[in-house]
């Protein structure tokens, strides 16, 4: 398994955890704008963190 793939998987795991926590926080907030921003932030991290992990993984592994 390549370092890029491992980095992407780690980024995906972190993003899913963060998405769960942001959704939990959004359920406790009263303002609809804040709920929308928290949900959009979680979804955008679900895309961005695996991409960042794909590029950072090989840098940390020394490949």
CSV table of N, CA and C in Angstrom, one decimal, residues 7-9 12 15-16 18 22 27 36 38-39 41 44 46 49 54 57 60 63:
chain,number,residue,atom,x,y,z
A,7,UNK,N,-2.1,8.0,3.5
A,7,UNK,CA,-2.5,9.3,3.9
A,7,UNK,C,-3.9,9.7,3.6
A,8,UNK,N,-4.4,9.3,2.4
A,8,UNK,CA,-5.8,9.6,2.0
A,8,UNK,C,-6.7,8.8,3.0
A,9,UNK,N,-6.4,7.6,3.4
A,9,UNK,CA,-7.3,6.9,4.3
A,9,UNK,C,-7.3,7.5,5.7
A,12,UNK,N,-9.4,10.5,5.4
A,12,UNK,CA,-10.8,10.2,5.4
A,12,UNK,C,-11.4,9.8,6.8
A,15,UNK,N,-11.7,13.0,8.6
A,15,UNK,CA,-12.8,13.8,8.1
A,15,UNK,C,-14.2,13.2,8.6
A,16,UNK,N,-14.3,11.9,8.6
A,16,UNK,CA,-15.6,11.3,9.0
A,16,UNK,C,-15.8,11.6,10.5
A,18,UNK,N,-14.7,14.1,12.2
A,18,UNK,CA,-15.0,15.6,12.3
A,18,UNK,C,-16.4,15.9,11.8
A,22,UNK,N,-19.2,17.7,14.0
A,22,UNK,CA,-19.8,18.9,13.6
A,22,UNK,C,-21.3,18.8,13.4
A,27,UNK,N,-26.6,20.1,15.7
A,27,UNK,CA,-27.9,19.8,16.3
A,27,UNK,C,-28.2,20.6,17.6
A,36,UNK,N,-26.2,25.4,8.9
A,36,UNK,CA,-25.9,25.2,7.5
A,36,UNK,C,-24.3,25.3,7.3
A,38,UNK,N,-22.0,24.8,9.6
A,38,UNK,CA,-21.3,23.6,10.2
A,38,UNK,C,-21.5,22.4,9.3
A,39,UNK,N,-22.6,22.2,8.7
A,39,UNK,CA,-22.8,21.0,7.8
A,39,UNK,C,-22.0,21.2,6.5
A,41,UNK,N,-19.2,22.8,6.3
A,41,UNK,CA,-17.8,22.7,6.7
A,41,UNK,C,-17.4,21.2,6.8
A,44,UNK,N,-17.2,19.6,3.3
A,44,UNK,CA,-16.1,20.1,2.5
A,44,UNK,C,-14.8,19.4,3.0
A,46,UNK,N,-14.7,16.5,4.2
A,46,UNK,CA,-14.8,15.1,3.8
A,46,UNK,C,-14.2,14.9,2.4
A,49,UNK,N,-9.8,16.7,3.1
A,49,UNK,CA,-8.8,16.0,4.0
A,49,UNK,C,-8.2,14.8,3.3
A,54,UNK,N,-3.4,12.5,0.6
A,54,UNK,CA,-2.8,11.9,-0.5
A,54,UNK,C,-1.4,12.5,-0.8
A,57,UNK,N,1.0,12.3,2.7
A,57,UNK,CA,1.5,11.0,3.1
A,57,UNK,C,2.9,10.7,2.6
A,60,UNK,N,5.7,12.7,4.3
A,60,UNK,CA,6.0,12.3,5.7
A,60,UNK,C,6.7,10.9,5.7
A,63,UNK,N,9.0,9.4,0.6
A,63,UNK,CA,9.0,8.8,-0.8
A,63,UNK,C,9.2,9.9,-1.8
